CSV table of C-alpha atoms in Angstrom, one decimal:
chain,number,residue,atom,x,y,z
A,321,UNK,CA,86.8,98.2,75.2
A,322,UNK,CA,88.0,97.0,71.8
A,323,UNK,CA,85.5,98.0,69.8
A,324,UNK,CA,85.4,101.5,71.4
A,325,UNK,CA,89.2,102.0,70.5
A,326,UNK,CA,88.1,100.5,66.9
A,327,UNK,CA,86.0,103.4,66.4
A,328,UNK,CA,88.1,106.1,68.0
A,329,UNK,CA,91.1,105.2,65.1
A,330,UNK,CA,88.7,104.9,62.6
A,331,UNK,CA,86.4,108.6,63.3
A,332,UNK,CA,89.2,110.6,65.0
A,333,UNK,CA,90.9,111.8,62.0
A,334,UNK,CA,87.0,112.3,60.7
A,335,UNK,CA,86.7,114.8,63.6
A,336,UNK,CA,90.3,117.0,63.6
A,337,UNK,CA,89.4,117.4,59.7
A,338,UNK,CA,86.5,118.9,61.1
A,339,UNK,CA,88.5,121.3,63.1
A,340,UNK,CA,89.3,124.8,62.2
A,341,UNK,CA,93.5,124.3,61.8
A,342,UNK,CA,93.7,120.8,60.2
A,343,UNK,CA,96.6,121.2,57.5
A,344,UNK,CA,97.5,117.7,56.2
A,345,UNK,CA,96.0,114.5,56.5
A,346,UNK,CA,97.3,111.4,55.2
A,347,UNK,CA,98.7,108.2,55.2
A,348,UNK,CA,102.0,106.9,56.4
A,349,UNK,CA,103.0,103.3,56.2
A,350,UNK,CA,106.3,102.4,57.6
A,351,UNK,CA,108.5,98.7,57.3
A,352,UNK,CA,111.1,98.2,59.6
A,353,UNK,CA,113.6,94.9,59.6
A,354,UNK,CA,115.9,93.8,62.1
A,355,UNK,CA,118.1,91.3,62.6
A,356,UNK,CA,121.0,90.3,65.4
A,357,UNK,CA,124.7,89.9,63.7
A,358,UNK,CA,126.2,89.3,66.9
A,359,UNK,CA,125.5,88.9,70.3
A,360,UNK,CA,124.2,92.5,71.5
A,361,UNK,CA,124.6,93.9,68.1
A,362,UNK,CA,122.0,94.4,65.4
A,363,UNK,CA,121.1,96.1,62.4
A,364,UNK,CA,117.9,97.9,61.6
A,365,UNK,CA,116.2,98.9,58.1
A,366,UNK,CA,113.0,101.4,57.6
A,367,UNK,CA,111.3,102.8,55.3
A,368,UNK,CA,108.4,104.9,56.5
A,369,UNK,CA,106.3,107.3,53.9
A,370,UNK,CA,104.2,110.2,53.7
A,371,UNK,CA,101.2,110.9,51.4
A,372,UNK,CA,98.7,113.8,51.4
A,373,UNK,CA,95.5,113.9,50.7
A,374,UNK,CA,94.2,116.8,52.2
A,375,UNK,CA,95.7,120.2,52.5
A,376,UNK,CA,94.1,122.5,54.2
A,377,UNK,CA,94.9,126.4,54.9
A,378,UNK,CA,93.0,127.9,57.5
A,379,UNK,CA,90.3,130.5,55.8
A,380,UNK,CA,90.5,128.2,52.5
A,381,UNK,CA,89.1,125.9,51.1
A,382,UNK,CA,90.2,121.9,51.8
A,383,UNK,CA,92.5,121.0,49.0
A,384,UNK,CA,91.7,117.3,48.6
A,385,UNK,CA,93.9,115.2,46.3
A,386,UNK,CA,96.7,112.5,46.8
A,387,UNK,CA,100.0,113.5,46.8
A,388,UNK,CA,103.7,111.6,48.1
A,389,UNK,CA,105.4,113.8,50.4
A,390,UNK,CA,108.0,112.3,51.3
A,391,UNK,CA,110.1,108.9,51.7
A,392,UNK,CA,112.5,108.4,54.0
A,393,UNK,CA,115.1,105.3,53.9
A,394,UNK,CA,116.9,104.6,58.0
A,395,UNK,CA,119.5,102.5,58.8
A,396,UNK,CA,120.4,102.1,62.1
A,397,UNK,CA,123.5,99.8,63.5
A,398,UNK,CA,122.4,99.1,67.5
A,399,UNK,CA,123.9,98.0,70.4
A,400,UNK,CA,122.0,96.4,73.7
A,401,UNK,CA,124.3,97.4,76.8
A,402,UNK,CA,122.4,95.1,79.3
A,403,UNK,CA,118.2,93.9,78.5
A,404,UNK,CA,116.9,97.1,79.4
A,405,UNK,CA,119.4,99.7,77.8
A,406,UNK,CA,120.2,100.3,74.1
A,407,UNK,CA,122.5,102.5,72.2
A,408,UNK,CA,122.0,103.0,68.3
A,409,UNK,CA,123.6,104.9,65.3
A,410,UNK,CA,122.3,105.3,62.0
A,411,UNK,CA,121.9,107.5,59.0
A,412,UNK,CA,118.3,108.3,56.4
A,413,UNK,CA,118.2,109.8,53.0
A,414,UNK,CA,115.5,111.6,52.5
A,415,UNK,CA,113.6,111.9,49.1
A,416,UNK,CA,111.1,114.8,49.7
A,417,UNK,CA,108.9,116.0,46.4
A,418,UNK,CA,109.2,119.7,46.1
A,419,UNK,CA,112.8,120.0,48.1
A,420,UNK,CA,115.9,118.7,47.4
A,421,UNK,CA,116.8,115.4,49.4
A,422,UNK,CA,118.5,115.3,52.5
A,423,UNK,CA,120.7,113.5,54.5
A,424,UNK,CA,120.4,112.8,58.1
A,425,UNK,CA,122.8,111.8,60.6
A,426,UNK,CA,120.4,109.9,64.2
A,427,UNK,CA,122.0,108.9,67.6
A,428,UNK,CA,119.9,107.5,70.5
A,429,UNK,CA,119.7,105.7,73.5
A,430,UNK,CA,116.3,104.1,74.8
A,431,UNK,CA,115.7,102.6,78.0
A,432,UNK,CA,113.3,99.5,79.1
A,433,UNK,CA,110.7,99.7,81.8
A,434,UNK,CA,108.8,97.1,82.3
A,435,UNK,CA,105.7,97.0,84.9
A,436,UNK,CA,103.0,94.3,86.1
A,437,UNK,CA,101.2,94.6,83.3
A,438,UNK,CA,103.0,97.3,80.7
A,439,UNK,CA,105.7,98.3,79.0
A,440,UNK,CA,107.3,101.7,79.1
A,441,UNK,CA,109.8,102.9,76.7
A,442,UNK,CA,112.2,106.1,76.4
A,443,UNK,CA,113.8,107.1,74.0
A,444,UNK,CA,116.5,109.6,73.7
A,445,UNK,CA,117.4,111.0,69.8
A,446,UNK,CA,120.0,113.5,68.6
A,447,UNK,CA,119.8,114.1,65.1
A,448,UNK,CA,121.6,116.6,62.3
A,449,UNK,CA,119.9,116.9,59.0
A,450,UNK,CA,121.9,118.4,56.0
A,451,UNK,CA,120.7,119.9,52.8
A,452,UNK,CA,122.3,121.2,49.5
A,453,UNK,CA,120.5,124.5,50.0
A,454,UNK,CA,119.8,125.1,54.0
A,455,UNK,CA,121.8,125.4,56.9
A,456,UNK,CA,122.4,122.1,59.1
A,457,UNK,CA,118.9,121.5,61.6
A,458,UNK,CA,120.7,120.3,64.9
A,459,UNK,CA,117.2,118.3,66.8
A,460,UNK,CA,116.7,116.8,69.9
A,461,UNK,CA,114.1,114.9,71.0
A,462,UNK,CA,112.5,112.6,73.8
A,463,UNK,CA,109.7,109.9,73.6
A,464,UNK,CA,107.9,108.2,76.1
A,465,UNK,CA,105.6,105.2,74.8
A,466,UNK,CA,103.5,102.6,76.5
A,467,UNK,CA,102.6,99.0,75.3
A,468,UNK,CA,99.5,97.1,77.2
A,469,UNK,CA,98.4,93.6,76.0
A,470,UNK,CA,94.7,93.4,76.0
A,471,UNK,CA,94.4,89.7,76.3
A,472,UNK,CA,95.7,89.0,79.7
A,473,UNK,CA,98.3,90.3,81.5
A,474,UNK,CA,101.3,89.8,79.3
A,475,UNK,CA,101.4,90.7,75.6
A,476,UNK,CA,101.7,86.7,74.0
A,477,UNK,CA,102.2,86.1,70.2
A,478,UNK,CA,98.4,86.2,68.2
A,479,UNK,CA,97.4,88.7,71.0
A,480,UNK,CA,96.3,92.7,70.4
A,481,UNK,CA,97.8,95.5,71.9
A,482,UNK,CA,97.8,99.0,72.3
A,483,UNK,CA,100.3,101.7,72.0
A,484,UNK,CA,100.7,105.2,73.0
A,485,UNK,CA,103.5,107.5,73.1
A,486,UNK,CA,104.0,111.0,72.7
A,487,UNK,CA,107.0,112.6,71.3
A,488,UNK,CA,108.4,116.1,71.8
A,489,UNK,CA,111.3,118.0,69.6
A,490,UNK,CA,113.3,120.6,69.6
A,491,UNK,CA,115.3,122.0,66.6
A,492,UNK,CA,117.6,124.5,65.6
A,493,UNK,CA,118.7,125.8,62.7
A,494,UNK,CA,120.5,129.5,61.8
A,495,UNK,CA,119.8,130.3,65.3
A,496,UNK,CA,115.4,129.6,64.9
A,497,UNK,CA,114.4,127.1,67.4
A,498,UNK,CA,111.4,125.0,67.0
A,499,UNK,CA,108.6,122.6,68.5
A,500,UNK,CA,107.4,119.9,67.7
A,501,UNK,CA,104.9,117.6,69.3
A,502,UNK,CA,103.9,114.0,68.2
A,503,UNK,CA,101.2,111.7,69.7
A,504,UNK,CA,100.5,108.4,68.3
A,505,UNK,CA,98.0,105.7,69.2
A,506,UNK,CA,98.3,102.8,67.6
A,507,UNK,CA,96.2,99.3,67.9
A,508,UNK,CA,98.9,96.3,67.3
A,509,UNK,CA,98.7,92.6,66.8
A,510,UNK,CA,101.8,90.3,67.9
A,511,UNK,CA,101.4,87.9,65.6
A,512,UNK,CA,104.4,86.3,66.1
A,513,UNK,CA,107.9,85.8,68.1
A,514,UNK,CA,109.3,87.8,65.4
A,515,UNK,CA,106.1,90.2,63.9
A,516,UNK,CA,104.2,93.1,65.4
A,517,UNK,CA,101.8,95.3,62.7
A,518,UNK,CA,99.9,98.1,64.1
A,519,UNK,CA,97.7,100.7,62.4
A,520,UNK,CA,96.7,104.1,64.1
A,521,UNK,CA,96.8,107.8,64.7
A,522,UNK,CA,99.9,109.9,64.4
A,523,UNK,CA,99.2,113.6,65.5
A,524,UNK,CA,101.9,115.7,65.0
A,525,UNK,CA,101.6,119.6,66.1
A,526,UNK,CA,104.5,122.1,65.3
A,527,UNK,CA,105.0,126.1,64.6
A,528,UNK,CA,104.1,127.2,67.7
A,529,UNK,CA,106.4,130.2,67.8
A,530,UNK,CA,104.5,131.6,64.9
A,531,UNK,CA,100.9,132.9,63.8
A,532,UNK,CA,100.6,129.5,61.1
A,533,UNK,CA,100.0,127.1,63.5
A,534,UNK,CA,100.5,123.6,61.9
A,535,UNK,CA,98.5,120.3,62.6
A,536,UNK,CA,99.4,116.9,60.7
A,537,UNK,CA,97.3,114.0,61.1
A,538,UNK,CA,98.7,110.9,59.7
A,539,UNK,CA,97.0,107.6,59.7
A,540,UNK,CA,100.0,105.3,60.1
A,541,UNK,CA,100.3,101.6,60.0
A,542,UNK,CA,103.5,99.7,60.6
A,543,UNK,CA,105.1,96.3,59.6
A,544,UNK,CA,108.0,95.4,62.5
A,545,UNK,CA,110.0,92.7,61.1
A,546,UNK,CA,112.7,91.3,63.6
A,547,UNK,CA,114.9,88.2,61.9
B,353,UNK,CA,108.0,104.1,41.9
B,354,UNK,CA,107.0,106.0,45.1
B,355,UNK,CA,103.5,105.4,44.3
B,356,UNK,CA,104.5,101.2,44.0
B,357,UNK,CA,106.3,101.0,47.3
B,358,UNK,CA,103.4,103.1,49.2
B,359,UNK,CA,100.8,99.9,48.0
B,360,UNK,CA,103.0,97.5,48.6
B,361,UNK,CA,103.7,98.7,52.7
B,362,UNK,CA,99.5,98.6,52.9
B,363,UNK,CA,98.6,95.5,51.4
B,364,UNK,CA,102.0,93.0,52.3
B,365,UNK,CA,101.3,93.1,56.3
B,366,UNK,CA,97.6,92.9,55.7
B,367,UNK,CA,98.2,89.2,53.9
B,368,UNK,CA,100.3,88.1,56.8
B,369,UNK,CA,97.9,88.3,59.4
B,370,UNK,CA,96.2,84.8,61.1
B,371,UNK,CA,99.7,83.6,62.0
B,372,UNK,CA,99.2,80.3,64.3
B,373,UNK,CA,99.7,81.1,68.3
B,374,UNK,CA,102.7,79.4,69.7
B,375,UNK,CA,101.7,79.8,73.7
B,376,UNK,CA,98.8,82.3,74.8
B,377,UNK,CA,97.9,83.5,78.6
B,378,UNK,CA,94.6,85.5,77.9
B,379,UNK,CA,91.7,86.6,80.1
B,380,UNK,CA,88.1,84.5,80.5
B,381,UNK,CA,85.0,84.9,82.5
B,382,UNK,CA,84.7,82.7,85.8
B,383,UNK,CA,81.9,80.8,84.2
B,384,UNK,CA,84.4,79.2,82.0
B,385,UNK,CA,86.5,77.7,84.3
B,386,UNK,CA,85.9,74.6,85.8
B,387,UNK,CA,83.8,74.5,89.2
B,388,UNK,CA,86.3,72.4,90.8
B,389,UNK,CA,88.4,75.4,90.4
B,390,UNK,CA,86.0,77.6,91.5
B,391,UNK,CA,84.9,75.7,94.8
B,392,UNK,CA,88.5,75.1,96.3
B,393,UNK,CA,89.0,78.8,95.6
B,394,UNK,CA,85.8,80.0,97.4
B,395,UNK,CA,87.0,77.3,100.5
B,396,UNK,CA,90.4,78.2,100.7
B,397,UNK,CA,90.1,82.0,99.9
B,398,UNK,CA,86.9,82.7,101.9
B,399,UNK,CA,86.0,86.5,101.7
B,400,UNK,CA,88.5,87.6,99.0
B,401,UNK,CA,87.8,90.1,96.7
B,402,UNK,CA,87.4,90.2,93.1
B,403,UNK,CA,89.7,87.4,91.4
B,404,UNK,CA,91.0,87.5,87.4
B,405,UNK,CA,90.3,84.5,85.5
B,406,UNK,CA,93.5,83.3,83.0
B,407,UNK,CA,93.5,80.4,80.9
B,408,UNK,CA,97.0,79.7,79.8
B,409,UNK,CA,98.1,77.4,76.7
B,410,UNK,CA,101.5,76.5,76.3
B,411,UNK,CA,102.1,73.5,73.6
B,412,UNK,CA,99.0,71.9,73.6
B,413,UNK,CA,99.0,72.2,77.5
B,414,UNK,CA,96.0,73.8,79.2
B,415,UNK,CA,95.7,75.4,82.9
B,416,UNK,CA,93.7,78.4,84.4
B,417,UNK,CA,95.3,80.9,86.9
B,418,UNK,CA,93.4,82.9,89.2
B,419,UNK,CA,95.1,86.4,90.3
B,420,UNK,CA,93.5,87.8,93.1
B,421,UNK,CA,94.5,90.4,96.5
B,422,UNK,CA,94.7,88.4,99.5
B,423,UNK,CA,95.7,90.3,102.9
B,424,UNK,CA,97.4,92.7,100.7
B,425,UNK,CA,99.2,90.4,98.9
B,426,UNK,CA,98.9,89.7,95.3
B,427,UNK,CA,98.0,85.8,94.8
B,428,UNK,CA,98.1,83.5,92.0
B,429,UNK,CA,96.7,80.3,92.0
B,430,UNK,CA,97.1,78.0,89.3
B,431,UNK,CA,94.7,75.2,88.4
B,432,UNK,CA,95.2,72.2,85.9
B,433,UNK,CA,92.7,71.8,82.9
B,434,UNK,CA,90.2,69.9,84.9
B,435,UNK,CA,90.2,72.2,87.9
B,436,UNK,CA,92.4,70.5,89.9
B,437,UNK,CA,94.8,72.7,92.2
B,438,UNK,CA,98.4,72.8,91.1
B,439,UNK,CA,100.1,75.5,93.1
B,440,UNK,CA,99.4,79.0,94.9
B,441,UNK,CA,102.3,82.2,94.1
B,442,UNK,CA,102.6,84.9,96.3
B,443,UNK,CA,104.5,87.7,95.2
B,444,UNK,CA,107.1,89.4,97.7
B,445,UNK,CA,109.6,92.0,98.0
B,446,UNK,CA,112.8,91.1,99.2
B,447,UNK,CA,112.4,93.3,102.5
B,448,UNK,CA,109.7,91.0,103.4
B,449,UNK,CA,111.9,87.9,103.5
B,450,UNK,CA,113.1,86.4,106.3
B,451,UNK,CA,116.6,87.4,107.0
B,452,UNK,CA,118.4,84.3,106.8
B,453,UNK,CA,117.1,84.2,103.6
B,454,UNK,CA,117.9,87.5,102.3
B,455,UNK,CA,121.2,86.9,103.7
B,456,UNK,CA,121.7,83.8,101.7
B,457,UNK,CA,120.5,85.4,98.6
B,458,UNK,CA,122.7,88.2,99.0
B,459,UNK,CA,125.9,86.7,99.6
B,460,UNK,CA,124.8,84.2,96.6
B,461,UNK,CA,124.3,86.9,94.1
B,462,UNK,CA,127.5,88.8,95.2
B,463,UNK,CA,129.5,85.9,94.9
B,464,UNK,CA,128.4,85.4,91.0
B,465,UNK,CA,128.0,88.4,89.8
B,466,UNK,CA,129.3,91.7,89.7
B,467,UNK,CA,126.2,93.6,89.4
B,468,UNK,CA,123.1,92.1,90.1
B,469,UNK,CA,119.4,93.5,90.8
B,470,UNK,CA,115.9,91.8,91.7
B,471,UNK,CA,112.9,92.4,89.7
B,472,UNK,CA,110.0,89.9,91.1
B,473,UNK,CA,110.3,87.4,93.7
B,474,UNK,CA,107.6,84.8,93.8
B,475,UNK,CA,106.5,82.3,96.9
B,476,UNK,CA,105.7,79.1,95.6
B,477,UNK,CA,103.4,76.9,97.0
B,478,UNK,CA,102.6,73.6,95.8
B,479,UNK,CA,100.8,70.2,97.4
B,480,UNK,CA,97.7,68.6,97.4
B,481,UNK,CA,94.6,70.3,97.3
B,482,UNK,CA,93.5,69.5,101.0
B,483,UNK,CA,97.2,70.7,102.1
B,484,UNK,CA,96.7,73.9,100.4
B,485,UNK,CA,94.1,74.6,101.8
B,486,UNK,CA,95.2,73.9,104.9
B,487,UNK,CA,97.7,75.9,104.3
B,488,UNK,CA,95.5,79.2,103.6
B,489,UNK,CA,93.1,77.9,106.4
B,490,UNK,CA,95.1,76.9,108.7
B,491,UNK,CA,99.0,78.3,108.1
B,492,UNK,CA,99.5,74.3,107.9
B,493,UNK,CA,102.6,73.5,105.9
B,494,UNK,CA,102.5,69.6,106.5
B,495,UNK,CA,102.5,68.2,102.7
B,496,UNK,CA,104.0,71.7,101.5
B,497,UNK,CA,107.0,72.4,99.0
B,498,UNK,CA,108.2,75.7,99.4
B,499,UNK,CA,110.1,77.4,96.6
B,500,UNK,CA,111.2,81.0,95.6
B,501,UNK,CA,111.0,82.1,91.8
B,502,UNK,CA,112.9,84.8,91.5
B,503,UNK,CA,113.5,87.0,88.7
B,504,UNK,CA,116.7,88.8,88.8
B,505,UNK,CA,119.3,90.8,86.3
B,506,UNK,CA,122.7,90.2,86.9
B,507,UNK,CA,126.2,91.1,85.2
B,508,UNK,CA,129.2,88.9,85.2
B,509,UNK,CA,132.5,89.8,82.8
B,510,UNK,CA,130.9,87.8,80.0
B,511,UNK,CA,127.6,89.2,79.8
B,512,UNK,CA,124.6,90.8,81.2
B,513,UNK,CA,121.7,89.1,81.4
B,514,UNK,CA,118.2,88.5,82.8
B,515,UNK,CA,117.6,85.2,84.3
B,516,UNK,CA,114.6,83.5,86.3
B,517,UNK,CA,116.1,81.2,89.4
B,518,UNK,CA,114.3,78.7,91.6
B,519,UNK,CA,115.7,78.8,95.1
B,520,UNK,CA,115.0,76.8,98.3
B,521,UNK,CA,113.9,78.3,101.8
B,522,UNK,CA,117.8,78.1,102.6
B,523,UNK,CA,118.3,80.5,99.6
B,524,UNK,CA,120.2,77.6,97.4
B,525,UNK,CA,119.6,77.9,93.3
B,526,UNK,CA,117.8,74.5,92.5
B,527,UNK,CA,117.7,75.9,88.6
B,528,UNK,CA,117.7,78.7,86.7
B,529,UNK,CA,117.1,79.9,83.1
B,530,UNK,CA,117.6,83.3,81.0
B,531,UNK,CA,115.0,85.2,80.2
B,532,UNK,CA,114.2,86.7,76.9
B,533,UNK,CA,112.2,89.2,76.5
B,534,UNK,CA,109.8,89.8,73.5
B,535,UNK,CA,111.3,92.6,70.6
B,536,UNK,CA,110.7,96.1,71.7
B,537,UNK,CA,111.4,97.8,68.4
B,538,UNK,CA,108.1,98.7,68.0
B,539,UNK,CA,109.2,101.3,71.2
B,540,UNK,CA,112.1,102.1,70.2
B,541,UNK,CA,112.5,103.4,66.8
């Protein structure tokens, strides 16, 4: 089972370049830091970042060559309500290459389920995004992700896991909604109390009211850091 | 700069990995347990169906755990390093409780806390070997210590908080202790 989801992350992205509407491909590493200041209060850090290297327009030929796209810098202040509920605030400055940077403003709430043998999470996120030279882009958004140890039947420190969510948005700005769909599937190793690193696929579709379809495939790996 | 911080986020975690294992449950093959384990299993449990193999290491101690359907109840039976029997869990709903129990339990929680909700509830079984398999055999509880591990959230005015309890058959707390459950930031943002 391992070595099958192995070679799933490693040839998937292999196979969606080979595709007719691939548009970027890429790699996006992200950091995030925690840390409790008080008793049901804590303070969260993140830095997660794009970079091309592929561009691809359908009808034209692949445009391979590294490029950053952009970096985005989150703080979020959070509040546990009871072990299963959470409420957070925070704020993330863009800095986008080609466009001005931005400013975002992110609430959320996420909820807890655990089962026999999984972990189910929710989230709920409001966000407004301001720009010097566009109107404000009002989103909302729901995720629903899944953790399952795959050394036994709880997830242990030094064990691997694996995580799937899927996340969908919806935006507005100047009266034009959007879509947005992102899946992820991520292998993870606990390798700690306080570490988690996982490395997978983040597939993000969007533009479906329009003719240019858009399809992002990100290979993402992430660095969870809770002190 | 960009270019700096996107090689650093690659190669740091990459460095970190190979941390040492503070306690592990993970999954083995039946062959690798002891056959002492294996025997009293296949005595006590004649006919059940497929069973899942644990070993569990929790500073420096060793025991295997075999999780199994019995009569449509999920079973765990856990077994010292050498094999050796330690204790059988059943797990239980609270509608499946005897009522004086339930009762108990109920007029417990409402009397500590303000809001309160079950999550697992465990019958524990421990004894000799030959008096828990008497037990299975025979519903003989001669030699038996019966305990409930219940896992339960509950809310006073000071905090909310998830909490593992050990209760008599009479539904009395013998112990309890909080439960804290692994970082979930990985789900959540």
């Amino acid at each position: 089972m391992r070595i099958w989801v192995c070679f799933l992350l490693l040839f998937l992205p292999f196979e969606l370049i080979s595709q007719e509407r691939v548009s970027n491909f890429g790699l996006f590493p992200e950091l995030q830091v925690g840390f409790k200041v008080a008793e049901n209060l804590n303070i969260k850090g993140k830095i997660e970042s794009q970079h091309g290297m592929l561009d691809r327009t359908e009808g034209s030929v692949p445009d391979w060559g590294y490029y950053h796209n952009q970096t985005d810098f989150q703080g979020f202040f959070g509040r546990s309500l009871n072990p299963f509920v959470a409420l957070a605030g925070g704020y993330q400055y863009r800095v986008e290459t080609g466009s001005k940077n931005s400013h975002r403003s992110i609430q959320q709430i996420s909820f807890l389920q655990r089962k026999d043998t999984y972990k189910i999470g929710h989230r709920v996120r409001t966000d407004q995004t301001f720009s010097p030279d566009d109107a404000i882009e009002f989103r909302v958004r729901y995720r629903i992700s899944f953790e399952v140890p795959l050394e036994g039947q709880s997830l242990d420190p030094g064990e691997i896991y694996l995580v799937f969510s899927d996340e969908l948005l919806y935006s507005i700005q100047s009266g034009e909604s959007a879509l947005e769909n992102r899946f992820v599937a991520s292998l993870g190793h606990y390798s700690t109390k306080k570490q988690k690193f996982q490395a997978g696929i983040d597939y993000r579709t969007d533009r479906f009211f329009n003719s240019a379809l858009r399809q992002r495939t990100w290979f993402k790996f992430g660095w969870y850091l809770s002190l | 700069m960009l270019r700096i911080l996107f090689f650093i986020l690659i190669f740091i975690p990459l460095t970190t990995f190979g941390q040492v294992k503070e306690e592990k449950e993970y999954r083995v093959k039946a062959a690798e347990v002891p056959s002492l384990a294996r025997d009293w299993l296949k005595d006590a449990f004649e006919g059940r169906k497929k069973v899942k193999w644990f070993r569990e290491e929790t500073s420096g101690k060793a025991s295997y755990e075999a999780k199994f359907l019995w009569e449509k109840e999920s079973i765990s039976v856990e077994f010292d390093r050498d094999g050796m029997v330690e204790d059988i869990e059943i797990q239980k709903e609270f509608g499946d409780l005897p009522e004086e129990l339930t009762s108990a339990l109920r007029s417990f929680f409402n009397q500590e806390y303000q809001n309160w909700r079950i999550e697992k509830i465990q019958l524990q079984y421990s004894g000799s070997p030959d008096d828990l398999e008497d037990l299975v055999d025979e519903d003989e509880a001669e030699g038996i210590l019966a305990r409930y591990e219940i896992e339960f959230y509950g809310e006073t005015a000071e905090d909310k908080n998830l909490w593992e309890g050990i209760f008599d058959p009479q539904g009395k707390m013998l112990s309890k202790r909080k439960v804290i459950l692994p970082s979930t930031d990985n789900l959540f943002f």
